[in-house]
PDB file of C-alpha atoms in Angstrom:
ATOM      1  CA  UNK A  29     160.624  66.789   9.748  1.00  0.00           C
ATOM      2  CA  UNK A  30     157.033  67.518  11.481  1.00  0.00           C
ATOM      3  CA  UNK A  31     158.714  65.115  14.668  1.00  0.00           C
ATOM      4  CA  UNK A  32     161.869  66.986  14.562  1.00  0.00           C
ATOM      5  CA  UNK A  33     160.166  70.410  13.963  1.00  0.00           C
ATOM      6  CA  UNK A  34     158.042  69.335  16.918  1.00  0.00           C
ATOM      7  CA  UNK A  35     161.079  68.122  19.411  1.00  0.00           C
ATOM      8  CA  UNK A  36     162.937  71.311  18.822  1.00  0.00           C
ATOM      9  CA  UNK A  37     159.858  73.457  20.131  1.00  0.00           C
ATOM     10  CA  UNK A  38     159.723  71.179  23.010  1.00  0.00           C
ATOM     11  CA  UNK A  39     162.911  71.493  23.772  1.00  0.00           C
ATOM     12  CA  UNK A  40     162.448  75.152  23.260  1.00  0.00           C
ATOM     13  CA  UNK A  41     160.036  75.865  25.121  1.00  0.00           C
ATOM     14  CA  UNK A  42     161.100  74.019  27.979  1.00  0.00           C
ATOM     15  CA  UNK A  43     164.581  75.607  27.983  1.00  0.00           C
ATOM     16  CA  UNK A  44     162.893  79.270  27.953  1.00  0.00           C
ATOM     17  CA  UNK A  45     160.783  78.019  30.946  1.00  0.00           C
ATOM     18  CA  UNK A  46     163.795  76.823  32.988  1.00  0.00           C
ATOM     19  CA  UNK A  47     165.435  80.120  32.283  1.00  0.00           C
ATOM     20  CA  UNK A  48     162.303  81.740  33.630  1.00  0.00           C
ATOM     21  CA  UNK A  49     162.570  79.432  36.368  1.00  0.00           C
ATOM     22  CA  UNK A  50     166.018  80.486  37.130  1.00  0.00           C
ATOM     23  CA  UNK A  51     165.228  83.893  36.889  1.00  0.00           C
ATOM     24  CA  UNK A  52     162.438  84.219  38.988  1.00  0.00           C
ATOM     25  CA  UNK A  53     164.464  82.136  41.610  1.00  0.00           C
ATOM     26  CA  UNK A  54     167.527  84.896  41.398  1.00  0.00           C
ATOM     27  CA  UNK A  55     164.866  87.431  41.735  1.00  0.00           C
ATOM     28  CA  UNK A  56     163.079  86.174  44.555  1.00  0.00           C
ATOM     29  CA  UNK A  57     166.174  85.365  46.450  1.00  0.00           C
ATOM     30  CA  UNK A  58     167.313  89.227  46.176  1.00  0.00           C
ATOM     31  CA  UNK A  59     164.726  89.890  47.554  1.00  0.00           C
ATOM     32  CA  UNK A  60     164.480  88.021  50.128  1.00  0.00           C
ATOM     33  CA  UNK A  61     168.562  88.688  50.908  1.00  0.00           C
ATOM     34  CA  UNK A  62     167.561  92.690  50.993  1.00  0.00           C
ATOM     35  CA  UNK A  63     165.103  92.619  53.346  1.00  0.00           C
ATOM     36  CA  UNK A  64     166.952  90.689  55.160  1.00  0.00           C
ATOM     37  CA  UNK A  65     169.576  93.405  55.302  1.00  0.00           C
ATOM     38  CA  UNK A  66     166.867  95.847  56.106  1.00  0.00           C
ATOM     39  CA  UNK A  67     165.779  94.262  59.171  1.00  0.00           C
ATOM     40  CA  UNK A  68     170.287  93.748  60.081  1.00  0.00           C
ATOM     41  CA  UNK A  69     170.378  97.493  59.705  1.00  0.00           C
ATOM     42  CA  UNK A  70     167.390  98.238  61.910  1.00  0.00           C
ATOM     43  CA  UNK A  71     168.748  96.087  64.332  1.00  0.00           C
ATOM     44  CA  UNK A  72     172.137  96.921  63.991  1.00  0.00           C
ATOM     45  CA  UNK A  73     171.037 101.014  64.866  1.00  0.00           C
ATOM     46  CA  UNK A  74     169.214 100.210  67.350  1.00  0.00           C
ATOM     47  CA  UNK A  75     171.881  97.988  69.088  1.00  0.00           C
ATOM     48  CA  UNK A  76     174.739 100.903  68.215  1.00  0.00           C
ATOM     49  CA  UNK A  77     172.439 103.210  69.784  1.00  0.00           C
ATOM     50  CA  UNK A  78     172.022 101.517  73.158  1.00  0.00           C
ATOM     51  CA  UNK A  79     176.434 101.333  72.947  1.00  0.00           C
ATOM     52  CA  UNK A  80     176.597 105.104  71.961  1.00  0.00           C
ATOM     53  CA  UNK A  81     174.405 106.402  74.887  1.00  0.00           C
ATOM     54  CA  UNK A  82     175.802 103.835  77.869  1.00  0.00           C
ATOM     55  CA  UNK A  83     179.817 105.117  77.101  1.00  0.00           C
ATOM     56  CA  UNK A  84     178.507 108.242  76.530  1.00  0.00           C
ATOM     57  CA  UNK A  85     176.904 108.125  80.120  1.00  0.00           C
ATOM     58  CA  UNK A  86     180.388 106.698  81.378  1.00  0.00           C
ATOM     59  CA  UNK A  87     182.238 109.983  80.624  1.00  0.00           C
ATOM     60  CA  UNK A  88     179.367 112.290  81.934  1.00  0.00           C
ATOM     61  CA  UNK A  89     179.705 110.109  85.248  1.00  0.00           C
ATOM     62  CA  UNK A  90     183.509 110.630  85.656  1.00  0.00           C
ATOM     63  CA  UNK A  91     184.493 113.928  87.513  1.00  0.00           C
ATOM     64  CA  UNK A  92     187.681 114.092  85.881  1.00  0.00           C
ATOM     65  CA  UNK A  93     186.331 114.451  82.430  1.00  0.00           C
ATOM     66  CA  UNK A  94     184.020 117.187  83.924  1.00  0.00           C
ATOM     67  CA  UNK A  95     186.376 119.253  85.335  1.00  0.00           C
ATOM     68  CA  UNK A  96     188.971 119.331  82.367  1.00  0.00           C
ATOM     69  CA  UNK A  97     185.430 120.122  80.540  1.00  0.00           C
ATOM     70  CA  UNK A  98     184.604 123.314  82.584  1.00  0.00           C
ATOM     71  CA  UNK A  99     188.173 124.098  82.532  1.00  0.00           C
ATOM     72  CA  UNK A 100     188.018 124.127  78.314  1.00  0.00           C
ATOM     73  CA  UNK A 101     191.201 121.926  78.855  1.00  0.00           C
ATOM     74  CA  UNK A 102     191.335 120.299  75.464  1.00  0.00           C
ATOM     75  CA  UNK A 103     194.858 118.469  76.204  1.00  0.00           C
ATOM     76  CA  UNK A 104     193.725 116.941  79.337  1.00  0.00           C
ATOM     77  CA  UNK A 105     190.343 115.425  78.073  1.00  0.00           C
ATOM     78  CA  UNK A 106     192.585 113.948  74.829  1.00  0.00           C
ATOM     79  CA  UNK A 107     194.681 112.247  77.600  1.00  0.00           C
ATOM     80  CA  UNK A 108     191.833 111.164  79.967  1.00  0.00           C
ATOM     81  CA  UNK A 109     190.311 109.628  76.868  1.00  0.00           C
ATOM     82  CA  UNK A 110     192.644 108.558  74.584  1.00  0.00           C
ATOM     83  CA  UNK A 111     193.091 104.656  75.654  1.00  0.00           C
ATOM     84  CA  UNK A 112     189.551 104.448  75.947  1.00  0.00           C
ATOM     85  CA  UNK A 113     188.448 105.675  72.655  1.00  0.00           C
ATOM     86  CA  UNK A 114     190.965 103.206  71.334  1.00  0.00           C
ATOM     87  CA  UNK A 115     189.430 100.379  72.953  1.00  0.00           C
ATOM     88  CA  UNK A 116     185.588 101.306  72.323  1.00  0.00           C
ATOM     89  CA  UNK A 117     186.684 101.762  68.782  1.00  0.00           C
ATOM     90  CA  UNK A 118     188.329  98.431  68.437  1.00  0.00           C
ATOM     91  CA  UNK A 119     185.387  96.452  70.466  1.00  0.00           C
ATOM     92  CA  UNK A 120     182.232  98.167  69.910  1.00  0.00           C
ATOM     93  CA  UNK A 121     182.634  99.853  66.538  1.00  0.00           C
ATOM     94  CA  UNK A 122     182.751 103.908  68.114  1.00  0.00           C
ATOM     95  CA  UNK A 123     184.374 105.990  65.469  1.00  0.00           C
ATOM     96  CA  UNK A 124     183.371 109.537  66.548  1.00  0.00           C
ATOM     97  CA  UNK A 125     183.792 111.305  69.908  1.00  0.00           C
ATOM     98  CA  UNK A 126     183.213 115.104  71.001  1.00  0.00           C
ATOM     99  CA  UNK A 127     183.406 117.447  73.614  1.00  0.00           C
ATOM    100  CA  UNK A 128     180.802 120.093  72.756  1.00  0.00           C
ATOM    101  CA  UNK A 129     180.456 123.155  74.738  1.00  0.00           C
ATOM    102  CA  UNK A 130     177.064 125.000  75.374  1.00  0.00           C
ATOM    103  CA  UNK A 131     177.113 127.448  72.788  1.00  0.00           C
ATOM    104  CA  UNK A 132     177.302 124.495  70.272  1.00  0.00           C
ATOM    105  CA  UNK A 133     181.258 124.917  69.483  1.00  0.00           C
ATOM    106  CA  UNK A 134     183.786 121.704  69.483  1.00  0.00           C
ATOM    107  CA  UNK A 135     186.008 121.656  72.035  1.00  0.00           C
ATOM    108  CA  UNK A 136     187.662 118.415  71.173  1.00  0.00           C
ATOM    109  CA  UNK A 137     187.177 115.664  68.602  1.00  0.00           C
ATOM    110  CA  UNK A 138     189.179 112.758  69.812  1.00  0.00           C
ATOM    111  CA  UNK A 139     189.493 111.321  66.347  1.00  0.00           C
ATOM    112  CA  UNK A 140     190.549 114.368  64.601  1.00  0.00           C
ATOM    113  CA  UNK A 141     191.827 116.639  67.845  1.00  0.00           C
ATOM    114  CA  UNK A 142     193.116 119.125  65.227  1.00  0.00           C
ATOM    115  CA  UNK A 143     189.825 119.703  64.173  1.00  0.00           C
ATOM    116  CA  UNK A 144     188.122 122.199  66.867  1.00  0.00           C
ATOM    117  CA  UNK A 145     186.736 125.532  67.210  1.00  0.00           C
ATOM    118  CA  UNK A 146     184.331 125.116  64.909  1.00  0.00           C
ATOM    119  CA  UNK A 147     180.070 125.758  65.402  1.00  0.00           C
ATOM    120  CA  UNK A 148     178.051 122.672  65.149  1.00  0.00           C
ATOM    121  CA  UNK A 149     174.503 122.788  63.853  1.00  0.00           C
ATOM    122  CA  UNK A 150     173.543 118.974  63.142  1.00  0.00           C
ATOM    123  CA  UNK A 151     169.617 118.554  63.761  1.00  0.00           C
ATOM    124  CA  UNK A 152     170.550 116.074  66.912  1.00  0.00           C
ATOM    125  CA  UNK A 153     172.963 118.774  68.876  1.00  0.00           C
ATOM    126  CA  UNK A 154     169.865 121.262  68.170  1.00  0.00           C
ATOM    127  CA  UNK A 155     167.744 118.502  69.230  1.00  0.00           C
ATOM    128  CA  UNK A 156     169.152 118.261  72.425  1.00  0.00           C
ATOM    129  CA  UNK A 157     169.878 121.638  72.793  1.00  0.00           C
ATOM    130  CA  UNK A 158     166.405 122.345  72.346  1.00  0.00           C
ATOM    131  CA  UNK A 159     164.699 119.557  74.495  1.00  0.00           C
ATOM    132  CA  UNK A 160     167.266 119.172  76.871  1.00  0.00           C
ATOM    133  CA  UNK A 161     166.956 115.662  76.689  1.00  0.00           C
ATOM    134  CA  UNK A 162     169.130 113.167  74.471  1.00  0.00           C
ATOM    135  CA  UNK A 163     168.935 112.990  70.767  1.00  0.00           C
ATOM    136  CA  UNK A 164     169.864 110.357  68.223  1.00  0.00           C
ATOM    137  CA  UNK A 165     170.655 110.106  64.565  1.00  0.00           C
ATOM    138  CA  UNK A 166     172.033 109.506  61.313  1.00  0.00           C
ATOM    139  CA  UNK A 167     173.434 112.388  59.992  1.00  0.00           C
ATOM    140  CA  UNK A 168     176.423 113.646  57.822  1.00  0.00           C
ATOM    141  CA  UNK A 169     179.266 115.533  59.495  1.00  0.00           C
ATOM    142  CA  UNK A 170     182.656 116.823  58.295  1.00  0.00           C
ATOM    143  CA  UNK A 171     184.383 113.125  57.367  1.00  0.00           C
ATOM    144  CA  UNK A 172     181.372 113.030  55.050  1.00  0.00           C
ATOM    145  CA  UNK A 173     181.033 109.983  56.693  1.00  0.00           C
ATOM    146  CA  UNK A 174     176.976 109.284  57.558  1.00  0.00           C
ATOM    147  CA  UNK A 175     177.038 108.340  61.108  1.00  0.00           C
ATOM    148  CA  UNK A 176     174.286 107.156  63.992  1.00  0.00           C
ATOM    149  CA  UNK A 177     175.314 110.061  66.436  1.00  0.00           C
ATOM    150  CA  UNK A 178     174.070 110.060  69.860  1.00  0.00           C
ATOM    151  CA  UNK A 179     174.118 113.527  72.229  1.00  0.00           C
ATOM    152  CA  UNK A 180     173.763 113.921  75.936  1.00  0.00           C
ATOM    153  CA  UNK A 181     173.307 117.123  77.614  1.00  0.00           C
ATOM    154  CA  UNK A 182     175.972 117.542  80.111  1.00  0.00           C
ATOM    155  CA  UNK A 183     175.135 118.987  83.642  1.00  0.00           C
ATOM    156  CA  UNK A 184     176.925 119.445  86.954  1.00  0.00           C
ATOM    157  CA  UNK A 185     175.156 120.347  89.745  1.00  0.00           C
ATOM    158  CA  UNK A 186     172.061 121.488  87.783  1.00  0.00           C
ATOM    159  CA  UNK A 187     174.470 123.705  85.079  1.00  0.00           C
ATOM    160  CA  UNK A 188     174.937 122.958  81.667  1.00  0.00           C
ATOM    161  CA  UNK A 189     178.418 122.612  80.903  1.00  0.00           C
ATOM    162  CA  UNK A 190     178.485 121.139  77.494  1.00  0.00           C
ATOM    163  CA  UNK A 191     177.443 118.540  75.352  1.00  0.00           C
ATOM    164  CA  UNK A 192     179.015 114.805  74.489  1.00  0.00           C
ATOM    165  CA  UNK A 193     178.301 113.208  71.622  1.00  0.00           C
ATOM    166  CA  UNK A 194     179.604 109.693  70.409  1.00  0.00           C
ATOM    167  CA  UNK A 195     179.388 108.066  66.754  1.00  0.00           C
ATOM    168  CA  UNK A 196     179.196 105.319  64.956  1.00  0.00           C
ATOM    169  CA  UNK A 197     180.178 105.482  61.073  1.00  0.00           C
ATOM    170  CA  UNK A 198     177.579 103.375  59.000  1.00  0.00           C
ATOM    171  CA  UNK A 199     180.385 101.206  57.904  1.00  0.00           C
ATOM    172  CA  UNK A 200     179.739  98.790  60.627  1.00  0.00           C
ATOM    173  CA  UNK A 201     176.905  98.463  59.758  1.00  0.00           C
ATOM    174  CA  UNK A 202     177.476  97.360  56.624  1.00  0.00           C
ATOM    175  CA  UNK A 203     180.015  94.977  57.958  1.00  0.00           C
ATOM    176  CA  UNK A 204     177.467  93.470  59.641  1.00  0.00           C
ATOM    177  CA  UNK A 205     175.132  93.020  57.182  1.00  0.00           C
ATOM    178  CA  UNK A 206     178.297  91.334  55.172  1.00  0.00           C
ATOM    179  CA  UNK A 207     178.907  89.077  58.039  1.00  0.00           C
ATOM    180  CA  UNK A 208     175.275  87.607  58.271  1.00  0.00           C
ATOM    181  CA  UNK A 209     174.049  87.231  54.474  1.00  0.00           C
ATOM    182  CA  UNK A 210     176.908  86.439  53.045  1.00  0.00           C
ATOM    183  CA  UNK A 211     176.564  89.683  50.318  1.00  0.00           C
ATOM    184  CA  UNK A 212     179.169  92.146  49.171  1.00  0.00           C
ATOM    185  CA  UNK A 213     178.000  95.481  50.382  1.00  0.00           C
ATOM    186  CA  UNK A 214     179.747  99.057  49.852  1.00  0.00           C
ATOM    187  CA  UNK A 215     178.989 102.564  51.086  1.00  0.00           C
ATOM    188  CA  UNK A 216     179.457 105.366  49.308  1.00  0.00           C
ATOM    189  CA  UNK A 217     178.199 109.353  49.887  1.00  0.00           C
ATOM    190  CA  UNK A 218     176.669 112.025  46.830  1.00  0.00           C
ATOM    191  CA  UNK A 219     179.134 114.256  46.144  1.00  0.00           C
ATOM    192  CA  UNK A 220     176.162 117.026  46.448  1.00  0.00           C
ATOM    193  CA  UNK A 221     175.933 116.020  49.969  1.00  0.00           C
ATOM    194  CA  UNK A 222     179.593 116.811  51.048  1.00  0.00           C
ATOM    195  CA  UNK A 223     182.977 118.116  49.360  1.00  0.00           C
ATOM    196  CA  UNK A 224     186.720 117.302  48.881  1.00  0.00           C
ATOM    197  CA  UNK A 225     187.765 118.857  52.042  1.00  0.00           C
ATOM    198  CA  UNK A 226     184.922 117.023  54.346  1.00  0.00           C
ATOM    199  CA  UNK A 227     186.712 113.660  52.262  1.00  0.00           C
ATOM    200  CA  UNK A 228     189.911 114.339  52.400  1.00  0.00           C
ATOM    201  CA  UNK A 229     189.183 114.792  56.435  1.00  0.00           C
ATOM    202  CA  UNK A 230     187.655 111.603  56.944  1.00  0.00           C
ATOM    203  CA  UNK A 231     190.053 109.654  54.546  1.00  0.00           C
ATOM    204  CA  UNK A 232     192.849 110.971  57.203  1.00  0.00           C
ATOM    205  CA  UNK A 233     190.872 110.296  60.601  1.00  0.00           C
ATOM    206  CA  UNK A 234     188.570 107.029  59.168  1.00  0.00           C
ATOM    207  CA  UNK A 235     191.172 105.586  56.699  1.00  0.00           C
ATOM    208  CA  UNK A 236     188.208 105.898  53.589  1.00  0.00           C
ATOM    209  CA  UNK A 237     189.263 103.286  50.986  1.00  0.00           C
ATOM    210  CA  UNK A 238     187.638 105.452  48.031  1.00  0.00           C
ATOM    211  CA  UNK A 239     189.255 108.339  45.781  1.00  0.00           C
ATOM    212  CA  UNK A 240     187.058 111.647  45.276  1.00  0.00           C
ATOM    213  CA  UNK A 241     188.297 111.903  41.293  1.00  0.00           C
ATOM    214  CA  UNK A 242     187.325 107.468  40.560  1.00  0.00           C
ATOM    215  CA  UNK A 243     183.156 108.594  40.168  1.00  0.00           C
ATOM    216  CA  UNK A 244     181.652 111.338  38.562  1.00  0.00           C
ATOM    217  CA  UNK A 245     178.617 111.601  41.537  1.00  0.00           C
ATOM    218  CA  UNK A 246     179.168 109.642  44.170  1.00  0.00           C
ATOM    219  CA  UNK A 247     182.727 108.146  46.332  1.00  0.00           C
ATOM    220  CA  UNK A 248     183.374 105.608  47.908  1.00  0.00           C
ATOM    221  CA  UNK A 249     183.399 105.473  51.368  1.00  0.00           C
ATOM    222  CA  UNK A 250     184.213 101.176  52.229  1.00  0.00           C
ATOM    223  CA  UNK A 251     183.467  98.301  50.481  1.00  0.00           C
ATOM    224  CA  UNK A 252     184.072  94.960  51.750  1.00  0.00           C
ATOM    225  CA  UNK A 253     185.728  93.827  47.809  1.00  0.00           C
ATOM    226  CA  UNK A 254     189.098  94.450  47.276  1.00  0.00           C
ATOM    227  CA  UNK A 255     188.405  95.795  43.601  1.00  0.00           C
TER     228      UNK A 255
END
């Protein structure tokens, strides 16, 4: 019995310090995965950035755009740019594109051009309203989306004549952080921080895989499982 006794709490004790073992291991290796994804998502911004501000410095550069901008000829910029948003969206991840005039109002969204008129008063537009200079940032708009925005002041021939501002929704960047660790990763949005209508908008231009009734706080905005 005392040998027995004594072989169990061996055999104990070295079971409870594999399981420590094991869960230490799990624990480091979290960690180690989330940083990882930390440093993805840095890079990832900083990348999207550089994409946001060169296309967005395309448009500014072609006169055609300009003129249908002075002109406040909505239909014309949706059919100077409609291929092209298509393609940048497809290749380079752009989800978000606006015409903006100078008093801060949207002339055109080309992926929701039945969304205009309204005043926009996201801390980048006032950032490059105010400095004259671009701006960049993650911010919430009305998809309820969070998306790295970039704005460029628009001038021709020394006048301000609007504003262009390209996005890209944070869901590619958690696509990429999928793609390089191997981890499921999903995005969701506090209800407190937008509202059915801003959801129901972005569900329709976006294609949002979550429902606003599923969670009491939060909805989901992609996830990379199917369930």
């Amino acid at each position: 019995l005392p040998v027995a006794a004594g072989l169990f709490l061996l055999l104990a004790v070295c079971i409870l310090t594999f399981l420590s073992y094991l869960n230490w291991r799990e624990q480091e290796q979290t960690r180690s995965l989330a940083a990882e994804a930390v440093k993805i998502r840095e890079t990832s911004l900083t990348e999207f950035a550089h994409h946001l501000d060169w296309f967005a410095e395309e448009v500014m550069a072609d006169r055609r755009y300009a003129d249908a901008m002075i002109a406040g000829d909505r239909e014309r910029l949706l059919a100077l740019g409609k291929a092209r948003f298509a393609q940048i969206g497809e290749t380079f991840g752009i989800s978000h594109w606006y015409f903006i005039t100078p008093d801060r109002k949207v002339l055109l969204r080309m992926h929701e051009p039945g969304l205009h008129g309204d005043l926009t008063n996201r801390q980048t537009l006032l950032a490059a309203e105010r400095t004259g200079e671009p701006a960049t940032g993650s911010e919430l708009g009305a998809t309820a989306t969070l998306t790295l925005r970039h704005v460029r002041p628009w001038r021709v021939d020394g006048r301000l004549i609007g504003y262009v501002e390209m996005g890209t929704e944070i869901e590619w960047v958690a696509r990429r952080i999928q793609e390089l660790i191997g981890g499921e990763v999903f995005t969701a949005v506090h209800k407190a921080y937008t509202s059915p209508e801003d959801f129901a908008t972005g569900k329709h231009a976006l294609r949002l895989t979550g429902d606003w009734d599923t969670y009491p706080d939060f909805v989901l905005l992609g996830q990379t499982m199917d369930h």
